[in-house]
PDB file of C-alpha atoms and ligand atoms in Angstrom:
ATOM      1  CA  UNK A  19      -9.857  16.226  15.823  1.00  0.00           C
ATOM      2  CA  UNK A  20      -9.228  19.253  13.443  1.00  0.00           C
ATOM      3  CA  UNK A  21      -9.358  18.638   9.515  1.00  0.00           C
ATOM      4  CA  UNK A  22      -6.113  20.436   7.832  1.00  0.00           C
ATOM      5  CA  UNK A  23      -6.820  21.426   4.085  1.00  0.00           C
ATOM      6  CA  UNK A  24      -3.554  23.937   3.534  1.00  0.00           C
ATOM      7  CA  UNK A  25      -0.350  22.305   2.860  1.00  0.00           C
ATOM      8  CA  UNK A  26       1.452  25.216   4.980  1.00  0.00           C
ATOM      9  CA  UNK A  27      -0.949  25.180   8.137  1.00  0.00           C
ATOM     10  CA  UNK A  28      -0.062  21.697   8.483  1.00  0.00           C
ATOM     11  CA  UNK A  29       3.903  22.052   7.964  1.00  0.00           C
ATOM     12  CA  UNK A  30       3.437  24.779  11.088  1.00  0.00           C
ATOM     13  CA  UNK A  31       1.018  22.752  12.905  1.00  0.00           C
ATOM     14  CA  UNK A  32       3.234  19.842  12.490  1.00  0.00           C
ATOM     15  CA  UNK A  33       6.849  22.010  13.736  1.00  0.00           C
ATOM     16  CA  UNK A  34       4.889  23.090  16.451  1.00  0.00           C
ATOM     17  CA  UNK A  35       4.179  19.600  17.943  1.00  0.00           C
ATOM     18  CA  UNK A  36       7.981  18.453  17.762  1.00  0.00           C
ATOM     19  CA  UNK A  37       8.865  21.679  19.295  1.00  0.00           C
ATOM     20  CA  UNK A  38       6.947  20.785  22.271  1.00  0.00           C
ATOM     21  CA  UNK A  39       8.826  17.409  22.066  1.00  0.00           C
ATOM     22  CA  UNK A  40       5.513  15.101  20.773  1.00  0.00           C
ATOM     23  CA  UNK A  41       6.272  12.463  18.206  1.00  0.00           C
ATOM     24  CA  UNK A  42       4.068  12.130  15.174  1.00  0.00           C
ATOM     25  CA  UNK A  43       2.841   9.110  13.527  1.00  0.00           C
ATOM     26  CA  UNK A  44       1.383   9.703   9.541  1.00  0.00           C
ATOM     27  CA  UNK A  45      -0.832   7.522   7.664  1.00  0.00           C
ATOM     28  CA  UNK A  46      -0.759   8.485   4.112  1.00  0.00           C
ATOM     29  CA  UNK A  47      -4.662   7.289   2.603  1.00  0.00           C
ATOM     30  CA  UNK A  48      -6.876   7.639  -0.374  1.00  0.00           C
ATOM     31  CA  UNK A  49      -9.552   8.043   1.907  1.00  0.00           C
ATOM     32  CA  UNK A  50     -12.253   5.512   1.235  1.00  0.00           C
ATOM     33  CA  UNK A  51     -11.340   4.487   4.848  1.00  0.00           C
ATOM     34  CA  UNK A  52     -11.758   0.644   5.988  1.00  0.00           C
ATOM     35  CA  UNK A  53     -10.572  -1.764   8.635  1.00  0.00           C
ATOM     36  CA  UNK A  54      -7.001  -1.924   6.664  1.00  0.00           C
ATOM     37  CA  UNK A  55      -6.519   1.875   7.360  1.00  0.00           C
ATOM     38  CA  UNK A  56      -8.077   1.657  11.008  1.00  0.00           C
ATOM     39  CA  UNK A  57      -5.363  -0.717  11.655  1.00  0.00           C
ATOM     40  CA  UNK A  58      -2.817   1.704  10.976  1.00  0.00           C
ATOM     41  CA  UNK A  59      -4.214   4.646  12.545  1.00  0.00           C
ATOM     42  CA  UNK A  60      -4.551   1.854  16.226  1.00  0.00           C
ATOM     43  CA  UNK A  61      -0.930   1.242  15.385  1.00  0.00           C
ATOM     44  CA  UNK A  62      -0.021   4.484  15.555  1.00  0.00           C
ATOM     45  CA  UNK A  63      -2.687   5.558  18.617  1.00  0.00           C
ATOM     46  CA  UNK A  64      -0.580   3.001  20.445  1.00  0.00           C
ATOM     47  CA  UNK A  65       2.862   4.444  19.974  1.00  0.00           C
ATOM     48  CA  UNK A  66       2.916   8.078  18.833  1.00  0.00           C
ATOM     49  CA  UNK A  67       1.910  11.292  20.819  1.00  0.00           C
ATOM     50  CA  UNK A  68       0.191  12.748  17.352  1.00  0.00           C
ATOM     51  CA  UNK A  69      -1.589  10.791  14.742  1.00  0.00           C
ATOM     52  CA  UNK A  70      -2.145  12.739  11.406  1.00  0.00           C
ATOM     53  CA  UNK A  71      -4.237  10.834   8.859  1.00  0.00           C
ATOM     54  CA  UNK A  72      -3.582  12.520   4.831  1.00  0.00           C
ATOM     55  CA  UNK A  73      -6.698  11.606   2.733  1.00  0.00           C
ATOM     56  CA  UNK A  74      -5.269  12.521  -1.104  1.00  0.00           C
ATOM     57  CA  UNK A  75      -6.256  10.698  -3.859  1.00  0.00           C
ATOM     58  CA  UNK A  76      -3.148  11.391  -5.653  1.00  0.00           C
ATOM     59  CA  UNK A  77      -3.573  12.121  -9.080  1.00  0.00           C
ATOM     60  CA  UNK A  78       0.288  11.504 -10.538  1.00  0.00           C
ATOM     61  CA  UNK A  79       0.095   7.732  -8.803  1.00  0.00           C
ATOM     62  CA  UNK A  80      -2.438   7.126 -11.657  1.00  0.00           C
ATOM     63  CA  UNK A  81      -2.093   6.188 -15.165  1.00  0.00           C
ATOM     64  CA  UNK A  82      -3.961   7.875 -17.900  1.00  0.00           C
ATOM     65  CA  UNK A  83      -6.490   4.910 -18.632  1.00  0.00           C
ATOM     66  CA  UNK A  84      -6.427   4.386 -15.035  1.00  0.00           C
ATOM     67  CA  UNK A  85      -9.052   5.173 -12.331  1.00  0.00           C
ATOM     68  CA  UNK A  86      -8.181   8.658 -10.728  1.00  0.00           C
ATOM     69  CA  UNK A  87     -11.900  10.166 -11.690  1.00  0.00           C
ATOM     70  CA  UNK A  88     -13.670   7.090 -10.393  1.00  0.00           C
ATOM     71  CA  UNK A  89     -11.382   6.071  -7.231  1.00  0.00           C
ATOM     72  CA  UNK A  90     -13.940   6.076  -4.471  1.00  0.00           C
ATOM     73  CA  UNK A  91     -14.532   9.055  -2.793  1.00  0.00           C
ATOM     74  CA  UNK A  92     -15.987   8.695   0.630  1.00  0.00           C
ATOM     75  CA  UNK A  93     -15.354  11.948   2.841  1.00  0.00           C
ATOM     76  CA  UNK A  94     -17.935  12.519   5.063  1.00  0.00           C
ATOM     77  CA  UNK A  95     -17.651   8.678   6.351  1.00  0.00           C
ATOM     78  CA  UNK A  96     -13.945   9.084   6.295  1.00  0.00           C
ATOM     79  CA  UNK A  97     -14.004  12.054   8.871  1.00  0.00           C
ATOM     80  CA  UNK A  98     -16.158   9.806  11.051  1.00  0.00           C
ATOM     81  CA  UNK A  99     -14.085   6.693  10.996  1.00  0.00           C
ATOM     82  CA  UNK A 100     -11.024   8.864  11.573  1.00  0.00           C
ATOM     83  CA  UNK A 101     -12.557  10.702  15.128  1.00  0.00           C
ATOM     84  CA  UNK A 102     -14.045   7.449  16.082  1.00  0.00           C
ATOM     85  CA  UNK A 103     -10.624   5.953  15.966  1.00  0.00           C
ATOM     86  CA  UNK A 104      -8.756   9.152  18.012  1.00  0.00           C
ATOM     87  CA  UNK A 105      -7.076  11.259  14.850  1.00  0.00           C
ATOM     88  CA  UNK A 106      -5.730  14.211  15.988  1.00  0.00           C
ATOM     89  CA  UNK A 107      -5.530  15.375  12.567  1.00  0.00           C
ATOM     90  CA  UNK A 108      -6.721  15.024   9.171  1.00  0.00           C
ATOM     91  CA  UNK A 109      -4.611  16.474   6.412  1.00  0.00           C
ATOM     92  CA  UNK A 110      -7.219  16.869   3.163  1.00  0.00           C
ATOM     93  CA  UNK A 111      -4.873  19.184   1.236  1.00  0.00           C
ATOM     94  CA  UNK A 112      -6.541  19.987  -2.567  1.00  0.00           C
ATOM     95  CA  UNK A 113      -4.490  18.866  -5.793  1.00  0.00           C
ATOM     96  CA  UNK A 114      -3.421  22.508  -6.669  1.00  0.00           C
ATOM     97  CA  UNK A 115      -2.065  22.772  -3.089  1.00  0.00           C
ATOM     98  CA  UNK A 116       0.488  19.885  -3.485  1.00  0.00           C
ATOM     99  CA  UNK A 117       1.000  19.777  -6.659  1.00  0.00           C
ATOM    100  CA  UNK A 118       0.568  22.949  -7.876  1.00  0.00           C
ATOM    101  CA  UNK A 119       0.977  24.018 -12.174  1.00  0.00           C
ATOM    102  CA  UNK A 120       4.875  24.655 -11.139  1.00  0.00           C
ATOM    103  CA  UNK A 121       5.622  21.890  -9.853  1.00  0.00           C
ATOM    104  CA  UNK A 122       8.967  19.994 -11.177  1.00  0.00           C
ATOM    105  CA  UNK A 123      10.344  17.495  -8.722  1.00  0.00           C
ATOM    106  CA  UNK A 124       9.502  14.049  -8.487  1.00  0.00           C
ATOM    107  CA  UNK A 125      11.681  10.843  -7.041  1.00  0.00           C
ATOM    108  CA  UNK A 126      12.748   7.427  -8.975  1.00  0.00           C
ATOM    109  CA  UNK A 127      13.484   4.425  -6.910  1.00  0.00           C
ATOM    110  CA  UNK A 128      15.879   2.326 -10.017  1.00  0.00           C
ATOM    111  CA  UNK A 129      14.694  -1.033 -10.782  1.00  0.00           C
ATOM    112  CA  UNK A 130      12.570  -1.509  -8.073  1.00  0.00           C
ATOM    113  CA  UNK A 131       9.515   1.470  -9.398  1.00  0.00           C
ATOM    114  CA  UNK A 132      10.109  -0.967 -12.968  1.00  0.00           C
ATOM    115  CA  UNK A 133       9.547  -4.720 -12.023  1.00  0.00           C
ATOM    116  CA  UNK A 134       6.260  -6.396 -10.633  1.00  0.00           C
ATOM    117  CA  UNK A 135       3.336  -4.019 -10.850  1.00  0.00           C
ATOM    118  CA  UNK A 136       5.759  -1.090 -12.169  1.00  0.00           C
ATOM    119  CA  UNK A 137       5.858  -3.038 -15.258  1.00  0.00           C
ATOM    120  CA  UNK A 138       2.107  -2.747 -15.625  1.00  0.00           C
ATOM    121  CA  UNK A 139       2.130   1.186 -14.302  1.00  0.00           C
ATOM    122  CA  UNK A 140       4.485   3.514 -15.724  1.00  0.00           C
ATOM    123  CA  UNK A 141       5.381   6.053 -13.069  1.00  0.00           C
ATOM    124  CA  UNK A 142       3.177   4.726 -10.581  1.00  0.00           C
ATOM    125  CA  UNK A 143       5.762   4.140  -8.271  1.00  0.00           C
ATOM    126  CA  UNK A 144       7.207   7.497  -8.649  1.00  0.00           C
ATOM    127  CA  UNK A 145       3.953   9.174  -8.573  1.00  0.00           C
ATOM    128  CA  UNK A 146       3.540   6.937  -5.050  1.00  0.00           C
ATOM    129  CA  UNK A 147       7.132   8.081  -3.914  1.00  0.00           C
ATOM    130  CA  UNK A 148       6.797  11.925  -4.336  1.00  0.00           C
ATOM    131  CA  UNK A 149       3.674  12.683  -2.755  1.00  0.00           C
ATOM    132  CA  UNK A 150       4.920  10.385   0.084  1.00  0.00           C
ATOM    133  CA  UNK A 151       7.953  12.128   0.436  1.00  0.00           C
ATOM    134  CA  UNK A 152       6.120  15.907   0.425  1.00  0.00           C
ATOM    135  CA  UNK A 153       3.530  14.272   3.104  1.00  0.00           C
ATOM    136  CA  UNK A 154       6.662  13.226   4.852  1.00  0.00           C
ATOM    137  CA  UNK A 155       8.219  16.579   4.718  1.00  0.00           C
ATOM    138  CA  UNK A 156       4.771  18.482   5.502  1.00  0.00           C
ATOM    139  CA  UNK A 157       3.802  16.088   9.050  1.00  0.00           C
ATOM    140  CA  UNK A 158       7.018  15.807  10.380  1.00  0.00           C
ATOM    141  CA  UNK A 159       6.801  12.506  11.044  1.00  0.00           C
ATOM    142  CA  UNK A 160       8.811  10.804  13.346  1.00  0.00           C
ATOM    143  CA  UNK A 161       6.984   7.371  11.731  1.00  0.00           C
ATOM    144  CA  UNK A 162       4.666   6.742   9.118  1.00  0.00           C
ATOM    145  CA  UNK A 163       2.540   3.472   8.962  1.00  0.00           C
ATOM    146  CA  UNK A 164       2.037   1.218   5.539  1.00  0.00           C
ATOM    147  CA  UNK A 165      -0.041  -2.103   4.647  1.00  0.00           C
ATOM    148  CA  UNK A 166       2.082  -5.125   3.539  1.00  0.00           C
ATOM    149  CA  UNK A 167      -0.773  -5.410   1.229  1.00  0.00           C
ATOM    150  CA  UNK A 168       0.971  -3.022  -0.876  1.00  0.00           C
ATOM    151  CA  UNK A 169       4.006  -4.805  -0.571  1.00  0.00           C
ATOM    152  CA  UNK A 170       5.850  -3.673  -3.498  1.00  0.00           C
ATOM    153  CA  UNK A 171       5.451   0.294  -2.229  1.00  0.00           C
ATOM    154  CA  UNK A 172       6.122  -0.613   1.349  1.00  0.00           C
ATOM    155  CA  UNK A 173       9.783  -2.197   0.272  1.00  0.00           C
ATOM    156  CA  UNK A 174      10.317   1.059  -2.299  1.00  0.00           C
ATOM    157  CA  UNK A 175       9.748   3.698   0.614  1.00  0.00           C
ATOM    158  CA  UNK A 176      12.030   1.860   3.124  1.00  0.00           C
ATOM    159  CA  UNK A 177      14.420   1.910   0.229  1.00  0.00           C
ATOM    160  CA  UNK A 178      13.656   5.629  -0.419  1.00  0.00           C
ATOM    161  CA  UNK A 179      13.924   6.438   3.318  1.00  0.00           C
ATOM    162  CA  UNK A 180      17.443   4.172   3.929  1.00  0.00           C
ATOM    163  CA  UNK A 181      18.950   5.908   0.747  1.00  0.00           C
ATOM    164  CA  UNK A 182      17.688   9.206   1.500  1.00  0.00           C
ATOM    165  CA  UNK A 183      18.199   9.122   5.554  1.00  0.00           C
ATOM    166  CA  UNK A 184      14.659  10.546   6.088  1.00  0.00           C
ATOM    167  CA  UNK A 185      14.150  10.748   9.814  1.00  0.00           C
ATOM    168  CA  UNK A 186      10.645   9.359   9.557  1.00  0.00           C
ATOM    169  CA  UNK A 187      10.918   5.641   9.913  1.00  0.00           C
ATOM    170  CA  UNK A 188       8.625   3.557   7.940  1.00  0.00           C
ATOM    171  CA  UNK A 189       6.281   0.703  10.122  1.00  0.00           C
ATOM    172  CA  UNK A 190       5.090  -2.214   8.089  1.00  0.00           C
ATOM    173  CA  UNK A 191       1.856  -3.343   9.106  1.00  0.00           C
ATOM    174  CA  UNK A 192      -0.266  -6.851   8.451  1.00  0.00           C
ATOM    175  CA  UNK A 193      -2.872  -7.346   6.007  1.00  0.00           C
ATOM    176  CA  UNK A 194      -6.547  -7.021   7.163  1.00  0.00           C
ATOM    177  CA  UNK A 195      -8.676  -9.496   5.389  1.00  0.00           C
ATOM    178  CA  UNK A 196     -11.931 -10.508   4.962  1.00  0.00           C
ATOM    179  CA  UNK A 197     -13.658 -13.425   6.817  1.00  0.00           C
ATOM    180  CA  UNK A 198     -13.534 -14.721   3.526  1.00  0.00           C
ATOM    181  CA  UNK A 199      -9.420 -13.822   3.188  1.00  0.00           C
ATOM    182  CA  UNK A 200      -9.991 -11.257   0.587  1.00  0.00           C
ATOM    183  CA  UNK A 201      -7.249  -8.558   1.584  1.00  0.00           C
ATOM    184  CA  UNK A 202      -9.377  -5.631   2.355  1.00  0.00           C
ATOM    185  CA  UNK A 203      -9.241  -2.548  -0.514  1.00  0.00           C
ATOM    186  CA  UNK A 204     -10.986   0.329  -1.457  1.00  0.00           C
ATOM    187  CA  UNK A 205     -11.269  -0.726  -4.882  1.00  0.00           C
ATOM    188  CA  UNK A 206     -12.972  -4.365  -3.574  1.00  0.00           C
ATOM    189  CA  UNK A 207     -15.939  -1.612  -4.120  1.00  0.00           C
ATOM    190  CA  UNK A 208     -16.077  -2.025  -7.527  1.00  0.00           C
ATOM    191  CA  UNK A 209     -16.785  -5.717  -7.713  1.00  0.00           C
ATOM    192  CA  UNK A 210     -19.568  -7.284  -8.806  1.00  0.00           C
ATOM    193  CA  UNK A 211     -21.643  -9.725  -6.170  1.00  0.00           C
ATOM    194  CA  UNK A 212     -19.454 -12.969  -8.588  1.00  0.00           C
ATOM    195  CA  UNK A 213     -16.601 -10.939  -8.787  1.00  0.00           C
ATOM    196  CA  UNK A 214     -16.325 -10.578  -5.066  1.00  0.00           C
ATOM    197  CA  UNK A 215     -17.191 -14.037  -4.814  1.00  0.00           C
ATOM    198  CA  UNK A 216     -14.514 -15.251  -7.207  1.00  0.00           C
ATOM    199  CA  UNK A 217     -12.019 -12.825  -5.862  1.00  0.00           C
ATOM    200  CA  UNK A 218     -12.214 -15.072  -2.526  1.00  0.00           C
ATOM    201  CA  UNK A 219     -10.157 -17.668  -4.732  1.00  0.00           C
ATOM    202  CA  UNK A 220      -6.847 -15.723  -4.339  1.00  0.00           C
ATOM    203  CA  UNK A 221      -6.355 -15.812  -0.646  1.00  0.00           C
ATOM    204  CA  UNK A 222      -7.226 -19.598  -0.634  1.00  0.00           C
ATOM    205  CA  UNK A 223      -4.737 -20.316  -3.767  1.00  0.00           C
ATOM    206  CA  UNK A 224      -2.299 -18.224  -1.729  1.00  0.00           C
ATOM    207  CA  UNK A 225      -2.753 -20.086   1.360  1.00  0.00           C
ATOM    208  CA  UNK A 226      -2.412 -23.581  -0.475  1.00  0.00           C
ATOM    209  CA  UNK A 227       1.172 -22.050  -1.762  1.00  0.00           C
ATOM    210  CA  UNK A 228       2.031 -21.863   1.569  1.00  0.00           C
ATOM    211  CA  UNK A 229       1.520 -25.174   2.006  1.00  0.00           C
ATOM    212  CA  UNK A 230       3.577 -26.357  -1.020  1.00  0.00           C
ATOM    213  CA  UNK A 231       5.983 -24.561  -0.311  1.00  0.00           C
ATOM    214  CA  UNK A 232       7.122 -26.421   2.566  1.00  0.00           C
ATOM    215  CA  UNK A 233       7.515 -29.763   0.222  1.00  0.00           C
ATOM    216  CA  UNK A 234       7.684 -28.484  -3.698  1.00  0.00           C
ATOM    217  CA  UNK A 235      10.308 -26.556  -5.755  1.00  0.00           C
ATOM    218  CA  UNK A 236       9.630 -22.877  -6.555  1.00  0.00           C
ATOM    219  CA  UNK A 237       8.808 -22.984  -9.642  1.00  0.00           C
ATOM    220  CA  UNK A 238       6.539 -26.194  -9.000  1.00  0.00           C
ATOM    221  CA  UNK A 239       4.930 -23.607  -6.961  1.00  0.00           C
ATOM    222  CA  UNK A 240       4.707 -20.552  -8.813  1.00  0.00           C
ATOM    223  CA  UNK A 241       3.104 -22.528 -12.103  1.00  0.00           C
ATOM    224  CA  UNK A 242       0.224 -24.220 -10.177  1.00  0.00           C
ATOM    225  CA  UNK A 243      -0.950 -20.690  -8.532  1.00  0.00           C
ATOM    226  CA  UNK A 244      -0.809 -19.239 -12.157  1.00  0.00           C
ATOM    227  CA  UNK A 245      -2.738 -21.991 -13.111  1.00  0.00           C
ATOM    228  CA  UNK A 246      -5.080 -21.592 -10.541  1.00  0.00           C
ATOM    229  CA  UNK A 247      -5.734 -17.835 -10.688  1.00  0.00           C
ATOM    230  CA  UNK A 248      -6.438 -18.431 -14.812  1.00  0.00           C
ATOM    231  CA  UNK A 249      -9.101 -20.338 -13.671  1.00  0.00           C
ATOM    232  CA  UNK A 250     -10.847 -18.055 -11.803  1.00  0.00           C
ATOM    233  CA  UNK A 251     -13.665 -16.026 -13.988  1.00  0.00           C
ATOM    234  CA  UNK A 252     -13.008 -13.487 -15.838  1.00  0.00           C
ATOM    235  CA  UNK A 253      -9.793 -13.492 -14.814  1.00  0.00           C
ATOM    236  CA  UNK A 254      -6.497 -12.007 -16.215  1.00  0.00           C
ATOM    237  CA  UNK A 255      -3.470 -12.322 -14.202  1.00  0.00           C
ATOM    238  CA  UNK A 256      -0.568  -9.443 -14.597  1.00  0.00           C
ATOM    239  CA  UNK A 257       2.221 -11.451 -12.716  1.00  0.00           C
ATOM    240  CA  UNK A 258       2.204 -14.425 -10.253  1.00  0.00           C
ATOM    241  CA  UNK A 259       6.117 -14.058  -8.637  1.00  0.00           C
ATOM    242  CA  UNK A 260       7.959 -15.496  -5.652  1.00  0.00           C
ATOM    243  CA  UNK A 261      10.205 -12.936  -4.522  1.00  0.00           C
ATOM    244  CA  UNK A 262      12.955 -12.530  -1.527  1.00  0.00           C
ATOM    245  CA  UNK A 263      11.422 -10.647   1.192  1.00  0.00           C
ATOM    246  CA  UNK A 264      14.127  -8.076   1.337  1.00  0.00           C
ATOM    247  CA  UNK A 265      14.513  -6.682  -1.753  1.00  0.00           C
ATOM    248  CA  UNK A 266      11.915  -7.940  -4.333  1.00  0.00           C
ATOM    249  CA  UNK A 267      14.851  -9.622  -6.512  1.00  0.00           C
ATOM    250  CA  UNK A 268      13.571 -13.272  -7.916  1.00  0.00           C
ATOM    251  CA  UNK A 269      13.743 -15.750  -5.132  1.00  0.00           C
ATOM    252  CA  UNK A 270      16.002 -19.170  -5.475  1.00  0.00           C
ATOM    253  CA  UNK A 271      16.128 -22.258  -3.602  1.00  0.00           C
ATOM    254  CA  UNK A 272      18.347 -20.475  -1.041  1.00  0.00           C
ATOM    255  CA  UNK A 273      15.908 -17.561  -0.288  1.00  0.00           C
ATOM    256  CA  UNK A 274      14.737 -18.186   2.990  1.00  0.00           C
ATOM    257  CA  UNK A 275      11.932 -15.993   3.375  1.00  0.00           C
ATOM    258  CA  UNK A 276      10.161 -14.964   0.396  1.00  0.00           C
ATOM    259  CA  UNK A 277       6.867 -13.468  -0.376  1.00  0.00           C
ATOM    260  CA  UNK A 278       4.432 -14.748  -3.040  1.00  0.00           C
ATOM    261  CA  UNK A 279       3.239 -11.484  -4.848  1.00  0.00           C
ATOM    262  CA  UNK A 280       0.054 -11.559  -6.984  1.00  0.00           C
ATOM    263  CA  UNK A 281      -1.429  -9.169  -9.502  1.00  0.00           C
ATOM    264  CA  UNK A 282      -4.486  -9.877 -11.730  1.00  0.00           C
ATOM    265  CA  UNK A 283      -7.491  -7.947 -12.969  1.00  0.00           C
ATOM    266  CA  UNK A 284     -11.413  -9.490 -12.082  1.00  0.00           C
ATOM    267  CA  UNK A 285     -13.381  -8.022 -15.190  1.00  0.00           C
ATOM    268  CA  UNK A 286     -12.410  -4.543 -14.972  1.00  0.00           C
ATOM    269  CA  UNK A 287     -10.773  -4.353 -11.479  1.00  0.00           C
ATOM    270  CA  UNK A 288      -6.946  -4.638 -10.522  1.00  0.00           C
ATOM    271  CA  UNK A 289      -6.728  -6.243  -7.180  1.00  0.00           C
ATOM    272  CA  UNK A 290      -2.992  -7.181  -5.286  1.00  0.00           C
ATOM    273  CA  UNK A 291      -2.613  -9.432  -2.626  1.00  0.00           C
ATOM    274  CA  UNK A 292       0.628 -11.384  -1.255  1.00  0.00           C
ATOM    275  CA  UNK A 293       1.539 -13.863   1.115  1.00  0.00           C
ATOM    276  CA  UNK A 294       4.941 -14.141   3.197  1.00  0.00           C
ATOM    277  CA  UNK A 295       6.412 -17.891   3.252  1.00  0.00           C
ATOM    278  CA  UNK A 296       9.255 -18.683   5.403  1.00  0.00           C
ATOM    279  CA  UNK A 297      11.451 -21.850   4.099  1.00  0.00           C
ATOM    280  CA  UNK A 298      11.745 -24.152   7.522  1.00  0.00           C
ATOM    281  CA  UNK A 299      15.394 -25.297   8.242  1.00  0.00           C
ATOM    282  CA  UNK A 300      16.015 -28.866   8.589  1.00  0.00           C
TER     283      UNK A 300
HETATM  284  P1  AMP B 425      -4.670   3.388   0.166  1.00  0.00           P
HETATM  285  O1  AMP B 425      -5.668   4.309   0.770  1.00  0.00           O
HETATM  286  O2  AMP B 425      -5.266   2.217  -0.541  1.00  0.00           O
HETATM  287  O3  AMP B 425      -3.615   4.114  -0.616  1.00  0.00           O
HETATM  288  O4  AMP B 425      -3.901   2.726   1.387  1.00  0.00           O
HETATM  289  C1  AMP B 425      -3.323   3.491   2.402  1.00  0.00           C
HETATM  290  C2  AMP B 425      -2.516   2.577   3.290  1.00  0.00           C
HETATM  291  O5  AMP B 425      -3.358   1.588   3.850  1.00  0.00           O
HETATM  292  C3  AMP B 425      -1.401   1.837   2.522  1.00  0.00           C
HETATM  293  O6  AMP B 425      -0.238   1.797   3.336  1.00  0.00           O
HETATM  294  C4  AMP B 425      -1.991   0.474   2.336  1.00  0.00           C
HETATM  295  O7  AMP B 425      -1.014  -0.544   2.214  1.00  0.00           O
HETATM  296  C5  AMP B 425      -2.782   0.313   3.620  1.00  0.00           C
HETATM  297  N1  AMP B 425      -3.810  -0.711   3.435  1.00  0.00           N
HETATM  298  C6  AMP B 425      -4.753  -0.767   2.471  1.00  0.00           C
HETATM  299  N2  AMP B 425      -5.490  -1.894   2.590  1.00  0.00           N
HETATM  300  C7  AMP B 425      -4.983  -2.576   3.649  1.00  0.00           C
HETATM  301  C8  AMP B 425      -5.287  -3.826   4.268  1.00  0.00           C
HETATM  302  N3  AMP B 425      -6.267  -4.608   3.836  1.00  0.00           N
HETATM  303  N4  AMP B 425      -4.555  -4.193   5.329  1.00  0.00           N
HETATM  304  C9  AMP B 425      -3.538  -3.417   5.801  1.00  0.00           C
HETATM  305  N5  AMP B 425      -3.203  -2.237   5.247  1.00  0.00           N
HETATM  306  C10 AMP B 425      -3.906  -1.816   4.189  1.00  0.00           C
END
């Protein structure tokens, strides 16, 4: 495994390997690396001749009252996790390196970088975007692998790379959870022993959805897991929406499969978390 810190070496590294004819599979990280990420970097293992892990917290993802200073930084372990699990490389590029003082260009996805949590984080989506797009540009990759967790950015980058014809294709993969079904997340970190405890509620309140789903009317649906999440401690829930699958617009009656997309803050932590519901057919 070699660990990449210039933004060049790695664009030559990178040509050099699809010269030879290898494909290349990216996982764009924070570092902080847990079971989540290691299921992505398998994923890849399994079909890609190169696997490149980027650890970059990204600074222009973040908001200014937001947690860029505090986001856990975990290297040494990360560097472990990543040869244990086969990397070929790790791309660890520093700030002034991507971005540097110059630097002018950044991409908007319309409407969908503004709704859900782009309501709550201005330019979060297009800070997300941009450095995606440069590590896209600087691996080479012929895929790149993101969590449904994140649902929201997963469907904005397969927008960004339909629109944009970007040869790298983008692989959704399943959310790792918790015994407890607490969707895995480098910020569960920052929860307190109740708050982790609590934060178990949202998987089961999700998983009940699914149930109702089957026999009650959306919105039926959609007010009882507000209700419920309000009622966890120290709770305060950002949005509580049942989209369509495809393109994050409201879902109706007709929307077949849809995806129940939760945001809320525990005390001072944001956490995410979604579940997919297909409507059954008669
Ligand atoms: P992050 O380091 O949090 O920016 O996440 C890097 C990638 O790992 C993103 O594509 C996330 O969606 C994905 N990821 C994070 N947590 C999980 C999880 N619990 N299960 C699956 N993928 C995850």
């Amino acid at each position: 495994m070699r660990i990449i810190k210039n933004v060049l070496h790695m664009q030559k590294i990178a040509l050099n390997h699809i010269k030879n004819g290898d494909e290349i599979g990216l996982i764009p990280t924070m570092g902080a690396l847990h079971d989540g990420h290691v299921s992505l970097i398998a994923k890849s293992r399994r079909s890609d001749d190169i696997t490149v892990v980027s650890i970059f917290v990204n600074p222009i993802q973040f908001g200014p009252n937001e947690d860029y200073l505090k986001y856990p930084r975990t290297v040494n372990k990360d560097l472990e996790v990543c040869k244990k699990n086969h990397v070929d490389y790790v791309f660890m590029p520093a700030v002034n390196d991507m971005f540097p003082s110059n630097h002018k260009t950044f991409i908007e996805v319309k409407i969908l970088q503004d709704i859900l949590c782009g309501k709550f984080r201005p330019n979060h989506f297009r800070g997300v975007v941009t450095v995606v797009v440069k590590l896209f540009n600087i691996s080479c990759a012929d895929r790149s692998y993101f969590g449904m967790k994140d649902f929201q950015q997963l469907k904005i980058l397969e927008k960004v790379a339909r629109d944009l014809n970007f040869k790298t294709k983008i692989i959704p993969c399943p959310i790792v959870r918790e015994k407890s079904g607490l969707a895995i997340s480098s910020r569960n970190s920052y929860l307190s022993v109740e708050e982790k405890k609590s934060s178990e509620n949202i998987f089961k309140i999700l998983k009940e959805a699914s149930e109702d789903f089957k026999i009650r009317n959306l919105n039926f649906v959609k007010k009882n897991v507000l209700e419920k999440l309000k009622k966890i401690p120290d709770s305060k829930v950002d949005y509580a929406e049942i989209v369509d699958f495809n393109d994050l617009s409201l879902a109706d009656k007709d929307t077949r499969k849809v995806v129940f997309v939760v945001a809320l803050w525990l005390g001072r932590t944001r956490l995410i978390d979604n579940t997919v519901m297909i409507k059954q057919t008669k």
